[in-house]
Short mmCIF file of C-alpha atoms and ligand atoms in Angstrom, two decimals:
data_model
loop_
_atom_site.label_atom_id
_atom_site.label_comp_id
_atom_site.label_asym_id
_atom_site.label_seq_id
_atom_site.Cartn_x
_atom_site.Cartn_y
_atom_site.Cartn_z
CA MET A 1 -38.24 -0.62 11.19
CA HIS A 2 -36.48 1.26 13.29
CA LEU A 3 -35.77 4.74 13.05
CA PRO A 4 -32.63 6.54 13.99
CA ASP A 5 -32.96 8.91 17.12
CA TYR A 6 -30.85 11.87 17.57
CA LYS A 7 -31.07 12.57 21.24
CA GLU A 8 -30.56 7.83 22.31
CA ALA A 9 -27.44 9.05 19.96
CA ARG A 10 -26.23 11.43 22.20
CA THR A 11 -26.46 9.96 25.27
CA ARG A 12 -22.73 9.23 27.03
CA ASP A 13 -23.45 6.13 28.81
CA ILE A 14 -22.50 3.48 27.41
CA ARG A 15 -24.80 0.44 27.91
CA SER A 16 -23.76 -2.60 28.48
CA TYR A 17 -23.41 -4.96 24.50
CA LYS A 18 -22.48 -8.55 23.56
CA ARG A 19 -19.68 -9.87 21.99
CA VAL A 20 -20.97 -11.95 19.09
CA ASN A 21 -19.72 -13.88 17.04
CA PHE A 22 -20.96 -13.65 13.13
CA LYS A 23 -23.50 -16.51 11.74
CA LEU A 24 -24.95 -16.18 7.99
CA ASP A 25 -28.40 -17.69 7.99
CA GLU A 26 -28.70 -20.70 6.55
CA LYS A 27 -31.61 -19.75 4.42
CA ILE A 28 -30.60 -16.75 2.52
CA LYS A 29 -26.63 -18.73 1.16
CA GLY A 30 -26.00 -17.73 -2.43
CA LYS A 31 -29.72 -16.92 -2.56
CA TYR A 32 -28.89 -14.47 -5.70
CA LYS A 33 -26.51 -15.87 -7.33
CA GLY A 34 -25.90 -14.35 -11.01
CA LYS A 35 -27.34 -10.95 -9.59
CA LYS A 36 -24.37 -8.37 -9.18
CA PHE A 37 -24.32 -5.44 -7.06
CA PHE A 38 -21.94 -1.90 -6.86
CA ILE A 39 -20.56 -0.42 -4.32
CA LYS A 40 -19.24 3.41 -3.74
CA THR A 41 -17.78 4.34 -0.74
CA TYR A 42 -17.69 7.68 0.46
CA GLY A 43 -15.45 9.31 3.55
CA CYS A 44 -12.35 7.47 6.11
CA GLN A 45 -10.30 4.72 6.08
CA MET A 46 -13.26 3.41 8.56
CA ASN A 47 -15.89 3.68 5.63
CA GLU A 48 -13.64 1.62 3.47
CA HIS A 49 -13.33 -1.16 5.68
CA ASP A 50 -17.05 -1.32 6.05
CA SER A 51 -16.74 -1.26 2.18
CA GLU A 52 -14.98 -4.63 2.54
CA ASN A 53 -17.24 -6.35 4.24
CA ILE A 54 -19.76 -5.25 2.85
CA GLU A 55 -18.57 -6.91 0.12
CA ALA A 56 -17.83 -10.29 1.42
CA LEU A 57 -21.57 -10.16 3.28
CA LEU A 58 -23.52 -9.64 -0.74
CA SER A 59 -20.65 -12.26 -1.66
CA SER A 60 -21.91 -14.29 0.87
CA ILE A 61 -25.35 -14.46 -0.65
CA GLY A 62 -24.80 -15.06 -3.84
CA PHE A 63 -23.89 -11.24 -5.28
CA GLU A 64 -20.73 -10.51 -7.57
CA LYS A 65 -19.15 -7.29 -7.64
CA VAL A 66 -19.01 -4.29 -10.94
CA ASP A 67 -16.99 -1.75 -11.12
CA SER A 68 -19.61 -0.09 -12.68
CA TYR A 69 -23.86 0.73 -11.09
CA LEU A 70 -24.95 1.18 -15.12
CA GLU A 71 -24.46 -2.71 -14.94
CA ALA A 72 -25.94 -3.14 -11.07
CA ASP A 73 -29.28 -5.50 -9.62
CA LEU A 74 -27.74 -3.75 -6.62
CA VAL A 75 -26.26 0.24 -5.93
CA ILE A 76 -24.96 0.34 -2.49
CA LEU A 77 -24.30 3.70 -0.99
CA ASN A 78 -21.81 3.77 2.16
CA THR A 79 -21.91 7.29 3.20
CA CYS A 80 -19.85 9.72 5.68
CA SER A 81 -21.44 13.19 7.60
CA ILE A 82 -18.75 14.30 8.62
CA ARG A 83 -19.27 18.11 6.55
CA GLU A 84 -21.95 19.36 4.50
CA ASN A 85 -20.11 18.42 1.18
CA ALA A 86 -19.83 14.68 1.53
CA HIS A 87 -24.01 14.93 2.51
CA ASN A 88 -23.79 16.35 -0.44
CA LYS A 89 -22.15 14.58 -3.14
CA ALA A 90 -24.24 10.94 -1.56
CA PHE A 91 -27.44 12.53 -2.60
CA GLY A 92 -25.94 13.53 -5.78
CA MET A 93 -25.74 10.34 -6.57
CA LEU A 94 -28.92 9.30 -5.39
CA GLY A 95 -30.39 11.52 -7.88
CA ARG A 96 -28.63 9.72 -10.89
CA LEU A 97 -30.32 6.97 -9.32
CA LYS A 98 -33.60 8.50 -9.02
CA HIS A 99 -32.79 8.83 -13.73
CA LEU A 100 -32.13 4.44 -13.32
CA LYS A 101 -33.93 3.80 -11.50
CA ASN A 102 -37.22 4.72 -13.55
CA GLU A 103 -35.65 2.75 -16.58
CA ASN A 104 -35.00 -0.75 -14.21
CA ARG A 105 -37.23 -1.02 -12.27
CA ASN A 106 -35.84 -4.21 -10.66
CA LEU A 107 -32.98 -1.63 -9.17
CA ILE A 108 -32.08 -2.09 -5.75
CA ILE A 109 -30.87 0.97 -4.09
CA GLY A 110 -29.93 0.80 -0.64
CA LEU A 111 -27.63 3.29 1.83
CA CYS A 112 -25.35 2.79 4.78
CA GLY A 113 -23.12 4.37 6.74
CA CYS A 114 -22.80 7.96 8.93
CA MET A 115 -25.04 8.82 7.12
CA ALA A 116 -27.70 6.77 7.79
CA GLN A 117 -27.38 7.74 11.11
CA GLU A 118 -29.38 10.72 10.80
CA ALA A 119 -33.11 11.72 12.60
CA SER A 120 -32.70 14.49 8.83
CA VAL A 121 -31.48 12.03 6.36
CA VAL A 122 -33.46 9.46 7.66
CA GLU A 123 -36.68 11.71 7.36
CA GLU A 124 -36.01 13.05 3.64
CA ILE A 125 -35.22 9.34 2.25
CA MET A 126 -38.60 8.50 3.78
CA ARG A 127 -40.67 11.38 2.18
CA ASP A 128 -38.94 12.28 -0.48
CA TYR A 129 -36.43 9.08 -1.58
CA LYS A 130 -38.93 6.41 -1.18
CA PHE A 131 -37.38 5.07 -4.07
CA VAL A 132 -34.12 4.06 -1.81
CA ASN A 133 -34.99 0.24 -0.51
CA PHE A 134 -32.91 -0.10 1.92
CA VAL A 135 -31.32 1.47 5.16
CA PHE A 136 -29.22 0.28 7.88
CA GLY A 137 -26.64 2.32 9.95
CA THR A 138 -23.86 1.55 11.35
CA HIS A 139 -23.96 -0.54 14.09
CA ASN A 140 -26.31 -3.22 12.15
CA LEU A 141 -23.58 -4.08 9.23
CA TYR A 142 -24.25 -7.49 10.17
CA GLN A 143 -27.13 -7.57 9.12
CA LEU A 144 -27.46 -7.11 5.77
CA PRO A 145 -28.17 -9.78 4.35
CA ASN A 146 -31.47 -10.18 5.87
CA ILE A 147 -32.38 -6.38 5.01
CA ILE A 148 -31.97 -6.90 1.27
CA ASP A 149 -33.41 -10.60 1.05
CA LYS A 150 -36.80 -8.80 3.18
CA ALA A 151 -36.99 -5.57 0.44
CA ILE A 152 -36.13 -7.75 -2.43
CA GLU A 153 -39.26 -10.21 -0.69
CA GLU A 154 -41.80 -7.79 0.79
CA ASN A 155 -41.06 -5.38 -1.84
CA LYS A 156 -41.03 -2.40 0.58
CA GLN A 157 -38.82 0.33 2.66
CA GLN A 158 -37.22 -1.12 5.29
CA ILE A 159 -35.16 0.97 7.42
CA GLU A 160 -32.72 -0.21 9.90
CA VAL A 161 -30.90 2.54 12.00
CA PHE A 162 -30.30 1.54 15.56
CA SER A 163 -29.14 4.88 17.44
CA ARG A 164 -27.34 2.19 20.42
CA GLU A 165 -24.14 0.76 20.20
CA GLY A 166 -25.34 -2.71 18.99
CA ASP A 167 -23.49 -6.06 20.15
CA LEU A 168 -19.91 -5.76 19.37
CA VAL A 169 -19.14 -8.59 16.27
CA GLU A 170 -16.64 -10.39 15.73
CA GLY A 171 -16.26 -12.69 12.26
CA LEU A 172 -17.35 -10.83 10.22
CA PRO A 173 -16.62 -11.66 6.74
CA VAL A 174 -14.10 -9.39 4.06
CA ILE A 175 -13.00 -9.49 0.87
CA ARG A 176 -9.90 -7.20 1.07
CA ALA A 177 -8.85 -4.72 -1.32
CA THR A 178 -5.56 -5.41 -1.93
CA SER A 179 -3.33 -9.17 -1.10
CA TYR A 180 -0.97 -7.19 1.16
CA LYS A 181 -2.31 -4.36 2.50
CA ALA A 182 -4.82 -4.80 5.40
CA TYR A 183 -6.98 -2.57 7.50
CA VAL A 184 -8.11 -4.53 11.34
CA ASN A 185 -10.18 -2.40 13.10
CA ILE A 186 -9.03 -2.34 17.26
CA ILE A 187 -11.63 0.12 18.25
CA TYR A 188 -14.88 1.72 17.12
CA GLY A 189 -16.62 4.77 18.17
CA CYS A 190 -15.93 8.20 19.49
CA ASN A 191 -16.26 9.25 23.32
CA LYS A 192 -14.24 12.85 22.72
CA PHE A 193 -17.44 15.24 21.52
CA CYS A 194 -15.67 17.69 19.97
CA THR A 195 -18.13 20.18 19.53
CA TYR A 196 -18.29 20.26 15.78
CA CYS A 197 -17.88 16.82 15.31
CA ILE A 198 -20.34 14.26 13.52
CA VAL A 199 -18.69 11.13 15.20
CA PRO A 200 -19.83 10.56 18.76
CA TYR A 201 -23.47 10.71 17.15
CA THR A 202 -22.34 8.51 14.05
CA ARG A 203 -20.28 5.79 15.37
CA GLY A 204 -21.35 5.85 19.16
CA ARG A 205 -18.88 5.09 22.20
CA GLU A 206 -15.58 3.87 22.17
CA ARG A 207 -15.27 -0.30 21.98
CA SER A 208 -12.79 -1.79 21.93
CA ARG A 209 -12.38 -5.20 20.33
CA LYS A 210 -9.93 -7.77 22.65
CA LYS A 211 -7.23 -8.08 22.39
CA GLU A 212 -7.05 -11.69 21.75
CA ASP A 213 -9.47 -10.85 18.61
CA ILE A 214 -6.88 -8.50 17.07
CA LEU A 215 -3.50 -10.75 17.62
CA GLN A 216 -6.35 -13.24 15.67
CA GLU A 217 -6.82 -11.63 12.70
CA ILE A 218 -3.22 -10.32 12.32
CA ASP A 219 -1.93 -13.84 12.23
CA GLU A 220 -4.21 -14.82 9.91
CA LEU A 221 -3.40 -11.51 7.43
CA ILE A 222 0.96 -12.74 8.53
CA LYS A 223 -0.13 -16.03 7.22
CA ASP A 224 -1.93 -15.26 4.00
CA GLY A 225 1.33 -13.01 3.69
CA TYR A 226 -0.15 -9.46 4.00
CA LYS A 227 3.10 -7.11 3.80
CA GLU A 228 1.12 -3.71 5.68
CA ILE A 229 -1.53 -3.71 9.31
CA THR A 230 -2.72 -0.50 9.59
CA LEU A 231 -5.19 -0.23 13.06
CA LEU A 232 -7.98 1.71 13.00
CA GLY A 233 -10.26 3.84 15.00
CA GLN A 234 -11.71 7.11 15.53
CA ASN A 235 -9.38 7.82 18.36
CA VAL A 236 -7.37 4.42 18.00
CA ASN A 237 -5.27 5.83 21.45
CA ALA A 238 -8.17 5.55 23.34
CA TYR A 239 -7.85 2.05 22.71
CA GLY A 240 -8.16 -0.34 25.65
CA LYS A 241 -10.08 1.92 28.54
CA ASP A 242 -12.74 0.58 28.43
CA LEU A 243 -11.62 -3.03 28.61
CA TYR A 244 -8.53 -3.46 30.01
CA GLU A 245 -6.73 -1.89 33.14
CA ASP A 246 -3.67 -1.63 32.21
CA TYR A 247 -3.42 -2.22 28.41
CA THR A 248 -3.24 -0.16 25.95
CA LEU A 249 -2.52 1.04 23.00
CA GLY A 250 1.67 1.17 22.90
CA ASN A 251 1.19 -2.41 24.56
CA LEU A 252 -0.96 -3.24 21.14
CA LEU A 253 1.63 -2.12 19.29
CA GLU A 254 3.80 -3.51 21.50
CA ASP A 255 2.85 -7.07 20.97
CA ILE A 256 2.35 -6.82 17.15
CA ALA A 257 5.49 -5.21 16.15
CA LYS A 258 6.69 -8.75 18.16
CA LYS A 259 5.07 -10.42 15.04
CA ASP A 260 6.37 -10.95 11.69
CA ILE A 261 5.03 -7.88 9.86
CA PRO A 262 6.55 -5.99 8.17
CA ARG A 263 4.65 -2.79 8.40
CA ILE A 264 2.09 -1.82 11.16
CA ARG A 265 0.25 1.37 11.03
CA PHE A 266 -2.17 3.28 13.16
CA MET A 267 -4.92 5.85 12.80
CA THR A 268 -5.90 8.47 14.13
CA SER A 269 -4.14 9.72 17.66
CA HIS A 270 -6.36 12.59 19.31
CA PRO A 271 -3.19 13.82 20.83
CA TRP A 272 -5.28 13.76 24.32
CA ASP A 273 -4.57 9.81 24.47
CA PHE A 274 -0.90 9.78 23.98
CA THR A 275 1.24 8.42 25.86
CA ASP A 276 4.70 7.99 26.83
CA SER A 277 5.05 5.13 26.64
CA MET A 278 3.34 5.05 23.94
CA VAL A 279 5.63 7.04 22.60
CA GLU A 280 8.35 5.09 23.22
CA VAL A 281 6.89 1.72 21.36
CA ILE A 282 6.24 3.69 18.71
CA GLY A 283 9.75 4.68 18.18
CA LYS A 284 11.14 1.12 18.93
CA TYR A 285 10.75 -0.85 17.09
CA PRO A 286 11.63 -0.64 12.87
CA ASN A 287 8.58 -2.20 12.04
CA ILE A 288 6.16 0.27 13.75
CA MET A 289 5.95 3.27 10.96
CA PRO A 290 7.59 5.97 11.63
CA SER A 291 4.22 8.35 10.83
CA VAL A 292 1.83 10.09 12.57
CA HIS A 293 -1.49 10.96 11.95
CA LEU A 294 -1.63 14.01 14.86
CA PRO A 295 -5.16 16.36 14.04
CA VAL A 296 -4.85 19.57 16.05
CA GLN A 297 -7.02 21.20 14.41
CA SER A 298 -6.57 25.07 15.26
CA GLY A 299 -3.28 26.48 16.68
CA SER A 300 -5.02 28.59 18.83
CA SER A 301 -6.14 27.29 22.55
CA ARG A 302 -8.91 29.45 22.37
CA ILE A 303 -10.43 28.35 19.49
CA LEU A 304 -9.62 24.46 20.86
CA LYS A 305 -11.17 25.25 23.86
CA LEU A 306 -14.09 26.28 21.98
CA MET A 307 -13.62 22.91 19.71
CA GLY A 308 -13.62 20.67 23.04
CA ARG A 309 -10.85 19.37 22.46
CA ARG A 310 -8.99 19.02 25.82
CA TYR A 311 -5.19 20.12 25.34
CA SER A 312 -3.62 23.79 24.01
CA ARG A 313 -1.76 24.93 21.99
CA GLU A 314 1.19 24.73 24.09
CA SER A 315 0.55 20.91 25.14
CA TYR A 316 0.58 20.02 21.89
CA LEU A 317 2.91 21.16 20.76
CA GLU A 318 5.36 20.06 23.59
CA LEU A 319 3.75 16.68 22.28
CA PHE A 320 4.61 16.95 19.06
CA ASP A 321 7.99 17.70 20.00
CA LYS A 322 7.91 14.80 22.32
CA ILE A 323 7.48 12.82 19.15
CA LYS A 324 9.39 14.14 16.87
CA LYS A 325 12.25 13.46 19.44
CA MET A 326 12.02 9.86 20.36
CA VAL A 327 11.05 8.21 16.86
CA PRO A 328 13.77 8.28 14.88
CA ASN A 329 12.68 9.90 10.72
CA VAL A 330 9.31 10.48 11.88
CA ALA A 331 6.47 12.07 9.63
CA ILE A 332 3.73 13.93 12.00
CA SER A 333 0.71 14.66 9.62
CA THR A 334 -2.50 16.74 10.66
CA ASP A 335 -5.94 17.81 9.96
CA ILE A 336 -6.93 22.09 10.66
CA ILE A 337 -10.41 23.44 10.31
CA VAL A 338 -10.42 26.82 9.33
CA GLY A 339 -13.57 29.28 10.07
CA PHE A 340 -14.95 27.74 13.24
CA PRO A 341 -17.14 30.09 14.76
CA GLY A 342 -16.05 32.86 16.21
CA GLU A 343 -12.31 32.45 14.74
CA THR A 344 -10.46 35.60 13.94
CA GLU A 345 -7.60 36.40 12.22
CA GLU A 346 -5.29 36.70 15.32
CA ASP A 347 -6.59 33.07 16.10
CA PHE A 348 -6.32 32.01 12.47
CA LEU A 349 -2.89 34.11 12.66
CA GLU A 350 -1.47 31.58 15.48
CA THR A 351 -2.44 28.67 13.04
CA LEU A 352 -0.32 29.32 10.68
CA ASP A 353 2.61 30.30 13.42
CA LEU A 354 1.63 26.28 14.50
CA VAL A 355 2.15 25.32 11.37
CA ASN A 356 5.63 27.51 11.17
CA LYS A 357 6.59 25.50 14.13
CA CYS A 358 5.20 22.11 12.39
CA LYS A 359 6.44 22.04 9.32
CA PHE A 360 4.01 18.91 9.38
CA ASP A 361 5.20 16.69 6.43
CA ASN A 362 0.60 16.55 5.19
CA ALA A 363 -1.68 18.35 6.55
CA PHE A 364 -5.65 18.12 5.50
CA THR A 365 -7.70 21.63 6.00
CA PHE A 366 -10.89 22.16 6.26
CA ILE A 367 -13.80 24.67 5.98
CA PHE A 368 -15.71 24.17 9.63
CA SER A 369 -18.69 22.84 8.31
CA LYS A 370 -22.05 23.02 10.63
CA ARG A 371 -23.10 19.75 12.05
CA GLU A 372 -27.02 20.04 12.59
CA GLY A 373 -26.85 18.33 16.05
CA THR A 374 -23.74 19.17 17.01
CA PRO A 375 -22.74 21.67 19.93
CA ALA A 376 -21.26 24.21 17.20
CA CYS A 377 -24.09 24.35 15.14
CA LEU A 378 -25.74 26.79 17.57
CA LEU A 379 -22.73 29.34 17.88
CA LYS A 380 -23.01 31.76 16.08
CA ASP A 381 -20.83 31.50 13.34
CA GLU A 382 -20.32 35.30 11.82
CA ILE A 383 -17.22 35.21 9.81
CA SER A 384 -17.97 35.04 5.81
CA THR A 385 -17.86 32.37 3.40
CA GLU A 386 -14.90 34.76 1.74
CA GLU A 387 -13.29 35.64 4.82
CA LYS A 388 -13.08 31.33 5.05
CA GLU A 389 -12.36 30.53 1.69
CA GLU A 390 -9.32 32.89 2.18
CA ARG A 391 -8.48 31.45 5.72
CA LEU A 392 -8.29 27.16 3.73
CA GLN A 393 -6.50 29.59 0.73
CA ARG A 394 -3.86 30.76 3.34
CA LEU A 395 -3.14 27.48 5.14
CA ASN A 396 -3.10 25.90 2.31
CA GLU A 397 0.72 28.00 0.53
CA VAL A 398 2.02 27.22 4.30
CA VAL A 399 1.54 23.32 4.62
CA ASN A 400 1.87 23.18 0.94
CA LYS A 401 5.48 24.85 1.02
CA TYR A 402 6.42 22.40 3.82
CA PHE A 403 5.18 19.36 2.41
CA LEU A 404 7.63 20.13 -0.27
CA GLU A 405 10.77 21.68 1.54
CA ASN A 406 9.79 18.31 4.09
CA ASN A 407 10.36 16.04 0.54
CA LYS A 408 13.26 17.71 -1.23
CA LYS A 409 15.52 16.74 2.14
CA LEU A 410 14.77 13.37 1.18
CA GLU A 411 16.09 14.07 -2.29
CA GLY A 412 19.88 11.72 -2.49
CA LYS A 413 18.45 9.67 0.15
CA GLU A 414 17.22 5.70 0.02
CA VAL A 415 13.57 4.83 1.15
CA PRO A 416 11.91 1.68 1.26
CA VAL A 417 8.73 1.31 -0.87
CA LEU A 418 5.86 -1.57 -0.63
CA VAL A 419 5.72 -1.48 -4.44
CA GLU A 420 1.55 -0.82 -5.36
CA GLY A 421 1.52 -0.90 -8.47
CA VAL A 422 2.67 0.30 -11.98
CA SER A 423 1.60 3.76 -12.63
CA ASP A 424 1.27 3.98 -16.94
CA LYS A 425 3.41 4.74 -18.07
CA LYS A 426 5.99 1.16 -18.59
CA LYS A 427 8.45 -0.03 -15.73
CA MET A 428 7.44 3.16 -13.98
CA TYR A 429 5.76 1.61 -10.74
CA PHE A 430 4.87 3.41 -7.09
CA GLY A 431 4.47 2.66 -3.89
CA TYR A 432 4.50 4.58 -0.49
CA SER A 433 7.44 4.99 1.48
CA ASP A 434 7.69 4.00 5.37
CA THR A 435 6.99 8.10 6.49
CA ASN A 436 3.37 6.85 3.57
CA LYS A 437 4.77 9.37 0.85
CA LEU A 438 3.77 8.71 -2.65
CA ILE A 439 7.22 7.40 -4.41
CA ASN A 440 7.00 7.37 -8.33
CA PHE A 441 10.24 5.52 -9.40
CA THR A 442 11.45 3.35 -11.84
CA SER A 443 13.14 -0.64 -11.93
CA ASP A 444 14.56 -2.56 -14.86
CA LYS A 445 13.35 -5.61 -12.46
CA ASN A 446 9.89 -7.04 -13.11
CA LEU A 447 8.59 -6.36 -9.31
CA GLU A 448 5.08 -7.47 -8.08
CA ALA A 449 3.24 -5.59 -5.81
CA GLY A 450 3.32 -5.89 -1.94
CA GLU A 451 7.19 -6.06 -2.84
CA ILE A 452 9.12 -3.91 -0.73
CA VAL A 453 12.09 -2.38 -3.06
CA LYS A 454 14.60 0.14 -1.65
CA VAL A 455 13.95 3.55 -3.74
CA ARG A 456 16.55 5.84 -4.08
CA ILE A 457 14.73 8.94 -4.58
CA LYS A 458 15.82 12.08 -7.46
CA SER A 459 13.31 14.64 -6.96
CA ALA A 460 11.07 16.12 -5.22
CA LYS A 461 7.50 17.46 -5.77
CA THR A 462 4.64 18.89 -3.34
CA TRP A 463 3.04 15.35 -3.33
CA SER A 464 4.74 13.17 -4.83
CA LEU A 465 8.43 12.25 -5.17
CA ASP A 466 10.45 10.86 -8.18
CA GLY A 467 13.17 7.89 -7.70
CA GLU A 468 14.96 5.10 -9.15
CA ILE A 469 15.20 1.42 -7.91
CA VAL A 470 18.11 1.08 -5.50
CA GLU A 471 20.01 -2.58 -7.88
N1 5AD B 501 -16.08 21.29 9.65
C1 5AD B 501 -14.78 20.76 9.21
N2 5AD B 501 -13.81 19.30 9.63
C2 5AD B 501 -14.01 18.71 10.08
N3 5AD B 501 -14.17 17.88 10.89
C3 5AD B 501 -14.35 17.19 11.31
N4 5AD B 501 -15.97 16.97 11.59
C4 5AD B 501 -15.51 18.18 10.50
C5 5AD B 501 -16.87 19.84 10.85
N5 5AD B 501 -17.98 19.82 11.31
C6 5AD B 501 -12.38 17.20 10.38
C7 5AD B 501 -11.05 17.58 11.18
C8 5AD B 501 -10.95 15.94 11.41
C9 5AD B 501 -11.31 15.55 10.12
C10 5AD B 501 -11.61 13.85 10.02
O1 5AD B 501 -12.35 16.33 9.53
O2 5AD B 501 -10.50 17.95 11.08
O3 5AD B 501 -9.49 15.37 11.88
FE1 SF4 B 502 -14.68 13.82 16.31
FE2 SF4 B 502 -13.17 14.76 18.00
FE3 SF4 B 502 -13.95 11.97 17.76
FE4 SF4 B 502 -11.99 13.07 16.39
S1 SF4 B 502 -12.04 13.10 18.43
S2 SF4 B 502 -14.10 11.61 15.78
S3 SF4 B 502 -12.72 15.05 15.81
S4 SF4 B 502 -15.11 13.60 18.17
#
């Protein structure tokens, strides 16, 4: 048994870790043939991609995927800790699974992802959720087949969570959600330690994958006909810093852009690590999509300092303008937190003012959520819930206004769209534009998911655009 340890997770030094190739234990290959599994994924793209690996790991030991937990012999919750809300949802689901387990004693239940890295969550599971068969963390995903096998064979709760980075494992099997869009991890973990954020504790320090391994994975995806690749990391702009003297995200993007892949995306970017040469590369290659997610979090330099964000309102705006200038037709999206401890009405007004200046194409807005173990959790939080909710509502009104305003600018224009599927009505399709906007459109031709087509925009809404295919 390995329990999570917050003290260890807080350590900022990275211990030397090995880079190893995944190998399935032959003894359990196909062992659970005929058994069915269901995965519920919460949170970010990183978790979604981990679930694609989990799915393949389970298939390798014989499990088959089902679309409802009611039909499953094994249910895994891949959890998220970023805000209390995500945490509560996972515990709500555990409550439902408890009832199910009362009816079916053979049901196997597992919990993984970021919540598994939290000592208090694991304590609660060991105390009050004894029916959970196993818990494993983000650092030892590759051990899942053996953990499940042990949980079933020994019929005893297994807790296998490491608080420090484990080996960086290459060659994990993967079953991707689609045959045209793929996530590729380029860097794991985060070193930024923003004071509100739990990620550095649950995902560990920054560890870049070797460029050769990434490029090889991308070559295989191209061979398999993939059209869009999203490079993933908590902070992709720090790529390479821990590995190379002079090979950064800019170099990696350039090496990928020279390949025969129509669409490259990357997320998430921290403004601190965004260099001019990266902006230049993004602007230079037409297959690097003109879409940048650049979380600002607050428009007040005072709050940014308390958040430990390492940039000021002014330097964010400078970077924002540079990207707008150097990347033709770029859409910039952001994340914003309201109600950070000590945020005054003036601070909040600075955030609104920054939004009025940047007119973001998209924004994810949140109320500050206390995460145990983070420095901001200890700050005095005197803003009432009503006040926070009111600020969020005022913020949302402003950001929504700009989504619509930006979308309206596309009316009458032709945009490239990667077709994802057919909407409910016949001959209605949907997909995403180069700037990552959801486009619903009509076409007389039958289209396949994964095709890239030109669509003329007829009308804009706040969250999507309607159009028709260009003949
Ligand atoms: N409370 C509210 N929002 C948070 N985020 C991260 N931690 C917290 C927290 N404790 C938001 C940030 C980040 C996004 C992924 O989630 O805006 O960019
Ligand atoms: Fe969290 Fe900040 Fe790292 Fe993003 S950059 S994962 S907000 S600590």
